[in-house]
mmCIF file of C-alpha atoms and ligand atoms in Angstrom:
data_model
loop_
_atom_site.group_PDB
_atom_site.id
_atom_site.type_symbol
_atom_site.label_atom_id
_atom_site.label_comp_id
_atom_site.label_asym_id
_atom_site.label_seq_id
_atom_site.Cartn_x
_atom_site.Cartn_y
_atom_site.Cartn_z
ATOM 1 C CA MET A 1 20.995 1.740 63.352
ATOM 2 C CA VAL A 2 17.212 1.670 63.782
ATOM 3 C CA ARG A 3 17.190 -1.763 62.252
ATOM 4 C CA ARG A 4 19.773 -3.092 64.629
ATOM 5 C CA ALA A 5 17.990 -1.520 67.594
ATOM 6 C CA THR A 6 14.618 -3.074 66.710
ATOM 7 C CA ARG A 7 16.362 -6.330 66.076
ATOM 8 C CA ARG A 8 17.892 -6.406 69.520
ATOM 9 C CA LEU A 9 14.565 -5.406 71.013
ATOM 10 C CA LEU A 10 12.681 -8.161 69.215
ATOM 11 C CA GLU A 11 15.161 -10.980 69.403
ATOM 12 C CA PRO A 12 14.034 -13.477 72.061
ATOM 13 C CA PRO A 13 16.568 -15.508 74.021
ATOM 14 C CA GLU A 14 17.637 -18.800 72.464
ATOM 15 C CA THR A 15 16.256 -20.748 75.465
ATOM 16 C CA LEU A 16 12.709 -20.023 74.277
ATOM 17 C CA ARG A 17 13.398 -21.998 71.143
ATOM 18 C CA ARG A 18 11.341 -25.106 71.824
ATOM 19 C CA GLY A 19 9.012 -27.493 70.000
ATOM 20 C CA PRO A 20 8.384 -26.468 66.408
ATOM 21 C CA PHE A 21 10.758 -23.529 66.893
ATOM 22 C CA ARG A 22 13.762 -25.885 67.134
ATOM 23 C CA SER A 23 15.943 -25.913 64.070
ATOM 24 C CA GLY A 24 15.381 -29.103 62.130
ATOM 25 C CA ALA A 25 11.871 -29.545 63.560
ATOM 26 C CA PHE A 26 10.475 -30.061 60.067
ATOM 27 C CA THR A 27 12.178 -32.713 58.053
ATOM 28 C CA SER A 28 10.353 -32.955 54.716
ATOM 29 C CA LYS A 29 12.442 -31.705 51.801
ATOM 30 C CA LEU A 30 9.231 -30.446 50.253
ATOM 31 C CA HIS A 31 8.985 -27.593 52.763
ATOM 32 C CA ASP A 32 11.166 -25.735 50.409
ATOM 33 C CA ALA A 33 11.379 -22.409 48.610
ATOM 34 C CA ARG A 34 11.425 -23.994 45.143
ATOM 35 C CA VAL A 35 8.202 -25.909 45.721
ATOM 36 C CA ALA A 36 6.592 -22.851 47.354
ATOM 37 C CA SER A 37 7.702 -20.640 44.468
ATOM 38 C CA TRP A 38 6.277 -22.782 41.692
ATOM 39 C CA LEU A 39 3.018 -23.240 43.570
ATOM 40 C CA GLY A 40 3.020 -19.497 44.215
ATOM 41 C CA LEU A 41 3.421 -18.818 40.520
ATOM 42 C CA ALA A 42 0.517 -21.118 39.634
ATOM 43 C CA LEU A 43 -1.636 -19.471 42.315
ATOM 44 C CA GLY A 44 -0.606 -16.036 41.065
ATOM 45 C CA VAL A 45 -1.992 -16.945 37.642
ATOM 46 C CA THR A 46 -5.251 -18.539 38.866
ATOM 47 C CA PHE A 47 -5.903 -15.784 41.437
ATOM 48 C CA THR A 48 -5.311 -13.027 38.891
ATOM 49 C CA ILE A 49 -7.721 -14.550 36.353
ATOM 50 C CA CYS A 50 -10.235 -15.293 39.097
ATOM 51 C CA PHE A 51 -10.021 -11.746 40.476
ATOM 52 C CA ALA A 52 -10.287 -10.055 37.059
ATOM 53 C CA THR A 53 -13.277 -12.138 35.940
ATOM 54 C CA GLY A 54 -14.960 -11.741 39.336
ATOM 55 C CA LEU A 55 -14.499 -7.983 39.266
ATOM 56 C CA LEU A 56 -15.914 -7.937 35.746
ATOM 57 C CA SER A 57 -18.975 -9.904 36.836
ATOM 58 C CA HIS A 58 -19.476 -7.466 39.711
ATOM 59 C CA LEU A 59 -19.208 -4.442 37.384
ATOM 60 C CA ILE A 60 -21.720 -5.949 34.933
ATOM 61 C CA GLN A 61 -24.229 -6.439 37.733
ATOM 62 C CA HIS A 62 -23.563 -3.081 39.415
ATOM 63 C CA PRO A 63 -22.419 -0.865 36.548
ATOM 64 C CA PRO A 64 -20.940 2.505 37.484
ATOM 65 C CA SER A 65 -21.770 5.237 34.947
ATOM 66 C CA PHE A 66 -18.467 4.795 33.084
ATOM 67 C CA VAL A 67 -18.954 1.070 32.394
ATOM 68 C CA THR A 68 -20.994 -0.156 29.440
ATOM 69 C CA TRP A 69 -21.038 -3.902 28.991
ATOM 70 C CA PRO A 70 -21.854 -4.762 25.358
ATOM 71 C CA SER A 71 -24.533 -7.222 24.250
ATOM 72 C CA ARG A 72 -22.017 -8.893 21.912
ATOM 73 C CA PRO A 73 -20.392 -11.389 21.644
ATOM 74 C CA ALA A 74 -23.464 -13.175 22.982
ATOM 75 C CA GLY A 75 -21.517 -15.876 24.856
ATOM 76 C CA LEU A 76 -18.735 -13.726 26.348
ATOM 77 C CA TYR A 77 -20.059 -13.692 29.921
ATOM 78 C CA ARG A 78 -20.433 -17.446 29.754
ATOM 79 C CA VAL A 79 -16.679 -17.676 29.106
ATOM 80 C CA THR A 80 -15.559 -15.101 31.686
ATOM 81 C CA GLN A 81 -17.732 -16.560 34.443
ATOM 82 C CA GLY A 82 -16.750 -20.107 33.462
ATOM 83 C CA LEU A 83 -13.131 -19.006 33.897
ATOM 84 C CA HIS A 84 -13.929 -17.435 37.272
ATOM 85 C CA VAL A 85 -15.373 -20.616 38.710
ATOM 86 C CA THR A 86 -12.816 -22.896 37.020
ATOM 87 C CA THR A 87 -9.767 -20.953 38.205
ATOM 88 C CA GLY A 88 -11.303 -20.704 41.686
ATOM 89 C CA LEU A 89 -11.792 -24.456 41.879
ATOM 90 C CA ALA A 90 -8.312 -25.189 40.513
ATOM 91 C CA SER A 91 -6.894 -22.859 43.192
ATOM 92 C CA ILE A 92 -8.154 -25.094 46.002
ATOM 93 C CA PRO A 93 -5.606 -27.939 45.642
ATOM 94 C CA LEU A 94 -2.893 -25.425 44.730
ATOM 95 C CA LEU A 95 -3.528 -23.374 47.867
ATOM 96 C CA LEU A 96 -3.667 -26.403 50.152
ATOM 97 C CA ALA A 97 -0.364 -27.686 48.754
ATOM 98 C CA LYS A 98 1.216 -24.257 49.058
ATOM 99 C CA LEU A 99 0.103 -23.827 52.676
ATOM 100 C CA TRP A 100 1.457 -27.251 53.505
ATOM 101 C CA SER A 101 4.804 -26.493 51.887
ATOM 102 C CA VAL A 102 5.283 -23.206 53.777
ATOM 103 C CA TYR A 103 3.598 -23.744 57.144
ATOM 104 C CA PRO A 104 6.905 -24.509 58.993
ATOM 105 C CA HIS A 105 7.746 -20.834 58.400
ATOM 106 C CA LEU A 106 5.135 -19.983 61.009
ATOM 107 C CA TRP A 107 7.775 -21.081 63.541
ATOM 108 C CA THR A 108 10.619 -19.218 61.986
ATOM 109 C CA TRP A 109 13.312 -18.012 64.428
ATOM 110 C CA PRO A 110 13.467 -15.264 65.534
ATOM 111 C CA PRO A 111 9.716 -14.767 65.009
ATOM 112 C CA VAL A 112 10.306 -11.190 63.882
ATOM 113 C CA ARG A 113 13.573 -9.993 62.374
ATOM 114 C CA ASP A 114 12.752 -6.359 61.675
ATOM 115 C CA VAL A 115 9.900 -4.065 60.786
ATOM 116 C CA ALA A 116 9.708 -5.199 57.143
ATOM 117 C CA HIS A 117 9.585 -8.811 58.276
ATOM 118 C CA LEU A 118 6.859 -7.941 60.775
ATOM 119 C CA VAL A 119 4.754 -6.235 58.074
ATOM 120 C CA GLU A 120 5.278 -9.161 55.738
ATOM 121 C CA ARG A 121 4.160 -11.608 58.429
ATOM 122 C CA ILE A 122 1.116 -9.524 59.366
ATOM 123 C CA THR A 123 -0.079 -9.404 55.742
ATOM 124 C CA LEU A 124 -0.135 -13.219 55.780
ATOM 125 C CA LEU A 125 -3.265 -12.960 57.895
ATOM 126 C CA PRO A 126 -5.428 -11.226 55.236
ATOM 127 C CA LEU A 127 -3.655 -13.212 52.510
ATOM 128 C CA VAL A 128 -4.202 -16.693 53.922
ATOM 129 C CA GLY A 129 -7.465 -15.843 55.695
ATOM 130 C CA GLY A 130 -8.849 -14.043 52.641
ATOM 131 C CA SER A 131 -7.832 -16.820 50.236
ATOM 132 C CA LEU A 132 -9.370 -19.556 52.380
ATOM 133 C CA PHE A 133 -12.513 -17.458 52.863
ATOM 134 C CA LEU A 134 -12.886 -16.794 49.123
ATOM 135 C CA LEU A 135 -12.342 -20.373 48.044
ATOM 136 C CA PHE A 136 -14.587 -21.773 50.773
ATOM 137 C CA THR A 137 -17.479 -19.336 50.227
ATOM 138 C CA GLY A 138 -17.168 -19.708 46.456
ATOM 139 C CA LEU A 139 -17.233 -23.488 46.665
ATOM 140 C CA ALA A 140 -20.198 -23.437 49.045
ATOM 141 C CA ASN A 141 -22.039 -20.943 46.851
ATOM 142 C CA ILE A 142 -21.747 -22.997 43.667
ATOM 143 C CA SER A 143 -22.926 -25.994 45.683
ATOM 144 C CA LEU A 144 -26.004 -23.930 46.700
ATOM 145 C CA TRP A 145 -25.030 -24.226 50.367
ATOM 146 C CA TYR A 146 -25.098 -21.015 52.416
ATOM 147 C CA PRO A 147 -23.813 -21.806 55.911
ATOM 148 C CA TRP A 148 -23.456 -18.103 56.825
ATOM 149 C CA ARG A 149 -25.481 -15.042 57.647
ATOM 150 C CA PHE A 150 -23.832 -12.371 55.541
ATOM 151 C CA PHE A 151 -24.774 -11.553 51.960
ATOM 152 C CA PHE A 152 -22.491 -13.739 49.844
ATOM 153 C CA PRO A 153 -21.758 -11.396 46.864
ATOM 154 C CA ALA A 154 -20.798 -8.476 49.131
ATOM 155 C CA GLY A 155 -18.651 -10.604 51.470
ATOM 156 C CA HIS A 156 -16.954 -12.397 48.580
ATOM 157 C CA TYR A 157 -16.359 -9.118 46.735
ATOM 158 C CA TRP A 158 -14.751 -7.227 49.630
ATOM 159 C CA ALA A 159 -12.682 -10.240 50.675
ATOM 160 C CA ALA A 160 -11.348 -10.341 47.113
ATOM 161 C CA TRP A 161 -10.032 -6.765 47.347
ATOM 162 C CA ILE A 162 -8.406 -7.443 50.709
ATOM 163 C CA THR A 163 -6.829 -10.662 49.447
ATOM 164 C CA ILE A 164 -5.526 -9.175 46.221
ATOM 165 C CA GLY A 165 -4.042 -6.224 48.158
ATOM 166 C CA ALA A 166 -2.269 -8.610 50.516
ATOM 167 C CA LEU A 167 -1.157 -10.696 47.526
ATOM 168 C CA ILE A 168 0.526 -7.683 45.926
ATOM 169 C CA VAL A 169 2.438 -6.988 49.178
ATOM 170 C CA HIS A 170 3.357 -10.677 49.387
ATOM 171 C CA VAL A 171 4.660 -10.819 45.808
ATOM 172 C CA GLY A 172 6.759 -7.731 46.490
ATOM 173 C CA ALA A 173 8.175 -9.238 49.690
ATOM 174 C CA LYS A 174 8.938 -12.624 48.132
ATOM 175 C CA TRP A 175 10.174 -11.508 44.719
ATOM 176 C CA THR A 176 13.857 -12.100 45.432
ATOM 177 C CA VAL A 177 13.251 -15.510 47.016
ATOM 178 C CA PHE A 178 11.129 -16.411 44.006
ATOM 179 C CA ARG A 179 13.764 -15.303 41.502
ATOM 180 C CA THR A 180 16.631 -17.137 43.169
ATOM 181 C CA SER A 181 14.733 -20.331 43.950
ATOM 182 C CA THR A 182 13.292 -20.707 40.446
ATOM 183 C CA ALA A 183 16.530 -19.819 38.641
ATOM 184 C CA ARG A 184 17.994 -22.535 36.442
ATOM 185 C CA ARG A 185 20.854 -24.354 38.118
ATOM 186 C CA ARG A 186 23.775 -25.921 36.339
ATOM 187 C CA VAL A 187 24.149 -28.930 38.629
ATOM 188 C CA ALA A 188 22.473 -32.224 37.766
ATOM 189 C CA PRO A 189 19.191 -32.847 39.631
ATOM 190 C CA ASP A 190 19.583 -34.852 42.855
ATOM 191 C CA ALA A 191 17.067 -37.085 44.666
ATOM 192 C CA THR A 192 15.432 -34.083 46.390
ATOM 193 C CA ASP A 193 14.891 -32.371 43.035
ATOM 194 C CA VAL A 194 13.177 -35.493 41.770
ATOM 195 C CA ASP A 195 10.905 -35.582 44.864
ATOM 196 C CA ARG A 196 10.052 -31.937 44.446
ATOM 197 C CA ARG A 197 9.225 -32.397 40.783
ATOM 198 C CA ARG A 198 7.062 -35.395 41.537
ATOM 199 C CA PHE A 199 5.175 -33.507 44.255
ATOM 200 C CA LEU A 200 4.504 -30.597 41.917
ATOM 201 C CA GLN A 201 3.382 -32.992 39.186
ATOM 202 C CA VAL A 202 0.912 -34.625 41.559
ATOM 203 C CA ILE A 203 -0.520 -31.254 42.612
ATOM 204 C CA ALA A 204 -0.736 -30.116 38.977
ATOM 205 C CA GLY A 205 -2.488 -33.411 38.212
ATOM 206 C CA VAL A 206 -5.011 -32.890 41.031
ATOM 207 C CA GLY A 207 -5.663 -29.325 39.833
ATOM 208 C CA GLY A 208 -6.112 -30.582 36.267
ATOM 209 C CA LEU A 209 -8.452 -33.335 37.428
ATOM 210 C CA VAL A 210 -10.621 -30.871 39.388
ATOM 211 C CA THR A 211 -10.846 -28.697 36.283
ATOM 212 C CA LEU A 212 -11.600 -31.606 33.975
ATOM 213 C CA THR A 213 -14.389 -32.924 36.188
ATOM 214 C CA THR A 214 -16.125 -29.574 36.693
ATOM 215 C CA VAL A 215 -15.643 -27.511 33.541
ATOM 216 C CA GLY A 216 -18.224 -29.668 31.751
ATOM 217 C CA GLN A 217 -20.939 -27.691 33.560
ATOM 218 C CA THR A 218 -20.268 -24.858 31.138
ATOM 219 C CA PHE A 219 -18.127 -26.421 28.365
ATOM 220 C CA ARG A 220 -20.380 -28.808 26.462
ATOM 221 C CA PRO A 221 -17.765 -31.127 24.916
ATOM 222 C CA LEU A 222 -16.630 -32.157 28.430
ATOM 223 C CA ARG A 223 -20.180 -32.505 29.776
ATOM 224 C CA ARG A 224 -19.843 -36.234 30.352
ATOM 225 C CA LEU A 225 -16.766 -35.753 32.534
ATOM 226 C CA ALA A 226 -18.448 -33.247 34.855
ATOM 227 C CA LEU A 227 -18.599 -35.728 37.738
ATOM 228 C CA LEU A 228 -17.617 -33.206 40.417
ATOM 229 C CA ALA A 229 -19.711 -30.347 39.040
ATOM 230 C CA PRO A 230 -22.487 -29.402 41.444
ATOM 231 C CA ARG A 231 -24.910 -29.008 38.514
ATOM 232 C CA ARG A 232 -25.937 -31.390 35.775
ATOM 233 C CA THR A 233 -26.884 -29.045 32.973
ATOM 234 C CA ASP A 234 -29.291 -31.508 31.369
ATOM 235 C CA VAL A 235 -31.385 -32.129 34.497
ATOM 236 C CA GLY A 236 -34.492 -30.072 35.183
ATOM 237 C CA PRO A 237 -37.823 -29.269 33.566
ATOM 238 C CA GLN A 238 -37.440 -29.084 29.769
ATOM 239 C CA GLY A 239 -33.953 -30.539 30.204
ATOM 240 C CA PHE A 240 -32.097 -27.711 31.957
ATOM 241 C CA PRO A 241 -31.559 -26.525 35.546
ATOM 242 C CA VAL A 242 -33.673 -24.214 37.674
ATOM 243 C CA ASN A 243 -32.152 -22.049 40.385
ATOM 244 C CA LYS A 244 -35.342 -20.520 41.732
ATOM 245 C CA SER A 245 -38.640 -22.319 41.311
ATOM 246 C CA ALA A 246 -41.978 -20.541 40.843
ATOM 247 C CA ALA A 247 -43.121 -21.797 44.245
ATOM 248 C CA GLY A 248 -39.865 -20.624 45.847
ATOM 249 C CA ALA A 249 -40.248 -17.180 44.288
ATOM 250 C CA GLY A 250 -43.874 -16.953 45.444
ATOM 251 C CA VAL A 251 -45.226 -16.145 41.984
ATOM 252 C CA LEU A 252 -48.017 -18.690 42.136
ATOM 253 C CA PRO A 253 -50.877 -18.202 41.425
ATOM 254 C CA ALA A 254 -50.199 -14.834 39.683
ATOM 255 C CA ALA A 255 -48.113 -16.483 36.948
ATOM 256 C CA VAL A 256 -50.914 -18.810 35.855
ATOM 257 C CA SER A 257 -53.783 -16.341 36.322
ATOM 258 C CA PRO A 258 -55.821 -15.438 33.200
ATOM 259 C CA ALA A 259 -55.659 -11.860 34.507
ATOM 260 C CA TYR A 260 -51.911 -11.783 33.706
ATOM 261 C CA ARG A 261 -50.871 -8.633 31.809
ATOM 262 C CA LEU A 262 -47.473 -7.384 30.699
ATOM 263 C CA ILE A 263 -47.285 -3.650 31.372
ATOM 264 C CA VAL A 264 -44.987 -1.400 29.339
ATOM 265 C CA ASP A 265 -44.831 2.097 30.813
ATOM 266 C CA GLY A 266 -42.567 4.894 31.984
ATOM 267 C CA ASN A 267 -41.105 7.260 29.409
ATOM 268 C CA VAL A 268 -43.292 6.115 26.480
ATOM 269 C CA GLU A 269 -45.878 7.701 24.180
ATOM 270 C CA ARG A 270 -48.350 4.792 24.439
ATOM 271 C CA PRO A 271 -48.276 2.692 27.614
ATOM 272 C CA LEU A 272 -49.204 -0.934 26.886
ATOM 273 C CA SER A 273 -51.054 -3.618 28.775
ATOM 274 C CA LEU A 274 -50.772 -6.938 26.948
ATOM 275 C CA SER A 275 -52.353 -10.291 27.658
ATOM 276 C CA LEU A 276 -50.567 -13.507 26.814
ATOM 277 C CA ALA A 277 -52.733 -13.769 23.663
ATOM 278 C CA ASP A 278 -51.721 -10.205 22.691
ATOM 279 C CA LEU A 279 -48.049 -11.177 23.070
ATOM 280 C CA ARG A 280 -48.525 -14.295 20.935
ATOM 281 C CA ALA A 281 -50.192 -12.166 18.239
ATOM 282 C CA LEU A 282 -47.102 -9.930 17.927
ATOM 283 C CA PRO A 283 -44.253 -10.853 15.546
ATOM 284 C CA GLN A 284 -42.333 -13.763 17.094
ATOM 285 C CA ARG A 285 -38.562 -13.832 16.946
ATOM 286 C CA GLU A 286 -36.047 -16.550 17.752
ATOM 287 C CA ALA A 287 -32.556 -16.494 19.267
ATOM 288 C CA THR A 288 -30.121 -19.146 20.472
ATOM 289 C CA LEU A 289 -28.651 -17.835 23.703
ATOM 290 C CA PRO A 290 -27.077 -19.280 26.848
ATOM 291 C CA ILE A 291 -28.229 -18.946 30.413
ATOM 292 C CA ALA A 292 -24.890 -18.347 32.102
ATOM 293 C CA CYS A 293 -25.358 -18.581 35.839
ATOM 294 C CA VAL A 294 -22.863 -16.735 38.042
ATOM 295 C CA GLU A 295 -22.376 -20.082 39.765
ATOM 296 C CA GLY A 296 -20.532 -21.316 36.704
ATOM 297 C CA TRP A 297 -23.015 -23.576 34.917
ATOM 298 C CA SER A 298 -24.388 -22.598 31.561
ATOM 299 C CA VAL A 299 -26.716 -23.993 28.903
ATOM 300 C CA SER A 300 -27.553 -22.755 25.451
ATOM 301 C CA LYS A 301 -31.145 -22.933 24.237
ATOM 302 C CA THR A 302 -33.199 -21.630 21.343
ATOM 303 C CA TRP A 303 -35.819 -19.215 22.606
ATOM 304 C CA GLN A 304 -38.902 -17.804 20.869
ATOM 305 C CA GLY A 305 -40.865 -14.715 21.830
ATOM 306 C CA VAL A 306 -41.270 -10.987 21.359
ATOM 307 C CA ALA A 307 -38.202 -8.785 20.941
ATOM 308 C CA VAL A 308 -37.964 -6.123 23.641
ATOM 309 C CA ARG A 309 -37.076 -3.623 20.966
ATOM 310 C CA ASP A 310 -40.330 -4.352 19.057
ATOM 311 C CA LEU A 311 -42.271 -3.595 22.241
ATOM 312 C CA LEU A 312 -40.320 -0.372 22.727
ATOM 313 C CA ASP A 313 -41.201 0.671 19.155
ATOM 314 C CA LEU A 314 -44.843 -0.225 19.712
ATOM 315 C CA ALA A 315 -44.978 1.859 22.882
ATOM 316 C CA GLY A 316 -43.083 4.758 21.316
ATOM 317 C CA ALA A 317 -40.049 4.666 23.606
ATOM 318 C CA PRO A 318 -37.162 7.067 22.892
ATOM 319 C CA ALA A 319 -34.022 5.787 21.173
ATOM 320 C CA HIS A 320 -31.311 4.598 23.608
ATOM 321 C CA ALA A 321 -33.906 3.892 26.271
ATOM 322 C CA GLU A 322 -32.886 1.948 29.359
ATOM 323 C CA VAL A 323 -35.410 -0.570 30.649
ATOM 324 C CA VAL A 324 -36.137 -1.967 34.082
ATOM 325 C CA VAL A 325 -37.562 -5.483 33.764
ATOM 326 C CA SER A 326 -39.674 -6.458 36.784
ATOM 327 C CA SER A 327 -41.009 -9.822 37.833
ATOM 328 C CA LEU A 328 -44.225 -10.970 39.440
ATOM 329 C CA GLN A 329 -41.864 -11.950 42.257
ATOM 330 C CA GLU A 330 -42.333 -9.457 45.083
ATOM 331 C CA ARG A 331 -39.320 -10.160 47.245
ATOM 332 C CA GLY A 332 -35.737 -11.116 46.633
ATOM 333 C CA LEU A 333 -32.768 -9.593 44.891
ATOM 334 C CA TYR A 334 -33.525 -10.952 41.457
ATOM 335 C CA LYS A 335 -37.102 -9.728 41.142
ATOM 336 C CA ALA A 336 -35.928 -7.083 38.638
ATOM 337 C CA SER A 337 -32.999 -6.361 36.321
ATOM 338 C CA VAL A 338 -31.848 -3.480 34.153
ATOM 339 C CA LEU A 339 -31.439 -3.649 30.388
ATOM 340 C CA SER A 340 -28.817 -1.132 29.298
ATOM 341 C CA ALA A 341 -29.564 0.785 26.078
ATOM 342 C CA ALA A 342 -27.289 -1.613 24.157
ATOM 343 C CA HIS A 343 -29.090 -4.692 25.477
ATOM 344 C CA ALA A 344 -32.570 -3.173 24.997
ATOM 345 C CA ALA A 345 -31.760 -2.350 21.359
ATOM 346 C CA ASP A 346 -30.315 -5.791 20.540
ATOM 347 C CA ALA A 347 -32.749 -7.712 18.283
ATOM 348 C CA ASP A 348 -31.956 -10.931 20.214
ATOM 349 C CA THR A 349 -33.061 -9.551 23.583
ATOM 350 C CA LEU A 350 -36.372 -11.352 23.931
ATOM 351 C CA LEU A 351 -39.306 -11.681 26.216
ATOM 352 C CA ALA A 352 -39.432 -15.408 25.628
ATOM 353 C CA LEU A 353 -42.709 -17.327 25.645
ATOM 354 C CA ASP A 354 -41.236 -20.600 24.384
ATOM 355 C CA VAL A 355 -38.004 -22.563 24.639
ATOM 356 C CA GLU A 356 -37.090 -25.042 21.896
ATOM 357 C CA GLY A 357 -40.600 -24.581 20.463
ATOM 358 C CA GLU A 358 -42.358 -25.550 23.719
ATOM 359 C CA GLU A 359 -44.237 -23.217 26.038
ATOM 360 C CA LEU A 360 -41.983 -22.213 28.966
ATOM 361 C CA HIS A 361 -42.226 -24.361 32.067
ATOM 362 C CA ILE A 362 -43.470 -22.423 35.095
ATOM 363 C CA ASP A 363 -40.050 -22.821 36.767
ATOM 364 C CA HIS A 364 -38.323 -21.360 33.714
ATOM 365 C CA GLY A 365 -40.446 -18.222 33.918
ATOM 366 C CA TYR A 366 -43.893 -18.888 32.403
ATOM 367 C CA PRO A 367 -45.674 -16.906 31.086
ATOM 368 C CA VAL A 368 -42.807 -14.590 30.057
ATOM 369 C CA ARG A 369 -39.104 -14.499 30.786
ATOM 370 C CA LEU A 370 -36.304 -12.206 29.744
ATOM 371 C CA ILE A 371 -33.423 -13.720 27.807
ATOM 372 C CA GLY A 372 -30.730 -11.541 26.271
ATOM 373 C CA PRO A 373 -27.236 -11.975 24.840
ATOM 374 C CA ASN A 374 -24.145 -11.641 27.036
ATOM 375 C CA ARG A 375 -25.883 -11.298 30.407
ATOM 376 C CA PRO A 376 -25.342 -13.012 33.761
ATOM 377 C CA GLY A 377 -28.049 -15.558 34.590
ATOM 378 C CA VAL A 378 -29.223 -13.480 37.558
ATOM 379 C CA MET A 379 -30.186 -10.742 35.112
ATOM 380 C CA GLN A 380 -32.351 -13.041 32.943
ATOM 381 C CA THR A 381 -35.506 -12.193 34.904
ATOM 382 C CA LYS A 382 -38.265 -14.802 35.028
ATOM 383 C CA TRP A 383 -42.060 -14.261 35.334
ATOM 384 C CA VAL A 384 -41.783 -10.782 33.799
ATOM 385 C CA SER A 385 -44.732 -8.488 34.505
ATOM 386 C CA ARG A 386 -43.499 -5.003 33.640
ATOM 387 C CA LEU A 387 -41.073 -3.053 31.490
ATOM 388 C CA THR A 388 -40.374 0.430 32.830
ATOM 389 C CA ILE A 389 -38.693 2.670 30.282
ATOM 390 C CA SER A 390 -36.463 5.605 31.186
HETATM 391 N N1 MTE B 1 -37.639 -13.438 38.988
HETATM 392 C C1 MTE B 1 -36.491 -14.149 39.051
HETATM 393 N N2 MTE B 1 -35.795 -14.381 37.925
HETATM 394 C C2 MTE B 1 -34.636 -15.092 37.946
HETATM 395 C C3 MTE B 1 -34.126 -15.608 39.171
HETATM 396 C C4 MTE B 1 -34.861 -15.325 40.359
HETATM 397 O O1 MTE B 1 -34.485 -15.735 41.484
HETATM 398 N N3 MTE B 1 -36.038 -14.607 40.257
HETATM 399 N N4 MTE B 1 -32.951 -16.341 39.176
HETATM 400 C C5 MTE B 1 -32.020 -16.071 38.084
HETATM 401 C C6 MTE B 1 -30.870 -16.977 38.004
HETATM 402 S S1 MTE B 1 -29.753 -16.886 39.282
HETATM 403 C C7 MTE B 1 -30.612 -17.764 36.913
HETATM 404 S S2 MTE B 1 -29.171 -18.609 36.745
HETATM 405 C C8 MTE B 1 -31.637 -17.933 35.847
HETATM 406 C C9 MTE B 1 -31.921 -19.405 35.699
HETATM 407 O O2 MTE B 1 -32.931 -19.612 34.775
HETATM 408 P P1 MTE B 1 -33.603 -21.055 34.681
HETATM 409 O O3 MTE B 1 -34.182 -21.365 36.045
HETATM 410 O O4 MTE B 1 -34.635 -20.961 33.626
HETATM 411 O O5 MTE B 1 -32.534 -22.029 34.318
HETATM 412 O O6 MTE B 1 -32.837 -17.246 36.146
HETATM 413 C C10 MTE B 1 -32.683 -15.965 36.710
HETATM 414 N N5 MTE B 1 -33.969 -15.326 36.795
HETATM 415 MO MO1 MO B 2 -27.839 -17.825 38.553
#
């Protein structure tokens, strides 16, 4: 009853049916539920992986009390963040193809059939808008281009929740269409089926090509194919990239001053103040660990320096201490990072003085940088000046 009443209320007269609203206004056989369904399935997979790995990265950087991210396996974050950026990039051609295949539905007649249809159509706004926003801001971010005023991680994070919410509604609304249009049919494929298959193959090929030409920024064996990757991982001082230079961070001249001291204080029995020579005189340890930037590039290097845990022992810090690692950098979000108890206790968490046996370049954090296993690049603080123990 209610349904029929709303229907009558909403149904516009047939005379309004003009332009793209005419039946038969769109002629391509590829504007079709089968094509849309298979693309939707592919997007469902890439979006789910991208959302899960993005959420994980967010939780590692802003851990609520119930989350403890382990320090092992050392290269895990490199894999999860590599997947985040790779699935995001692969989603771009998939989404464009999907939008193209379904856009005639914008002019569906009547524009609104009933309340459920209205809700379904309204959720397209956050779904399409959110998806385009996420893929565009993500792509711009990894290209180190920030054509906006808002804070990227917060905007990207909240848009992801909105998009995934709208996606769940969309999957629910389209489930039946998906099931019927992807069901196996007994009839032999006709010319349209062949066209559809070819179109999907081309889109899959484009998605594969995007992946193949970017994943080399984190997956070494494909490094030579990384033609579309915004970062060459072998370019930069000492043969690897720099995101923030010493000049950009404003740490000159403090970083090269002979007055440099590393302070270890807070909840300790013996606060320390160590010169660079003092640090070199302490037992030196070595670890091979990646820098895994949130932007998707990563490089593995062998680092030498003093283990954080040796410094904690020297200062008489309590067991399971958490450590705030601060930089000479005075402004900016990455001037400090937190070492959880697990990371602080890991023998491979170093205050590195050298990389590959060479003194650190100023842009890689001279005189001292943090490098620890299984951490996002943004938490590998450079130009370290203080450890505050709690
Ligand atoms: N003090 C400070 N440390 C920092 C940053 C920063 O901006 N300031 N950037 C971080 C980021 S985003 C990354 S990916 C790594 C990069 O280290 P690299 O320049 O040695 O390659 O350093 C991290 N350490
Ligand atoms: Mo980074």
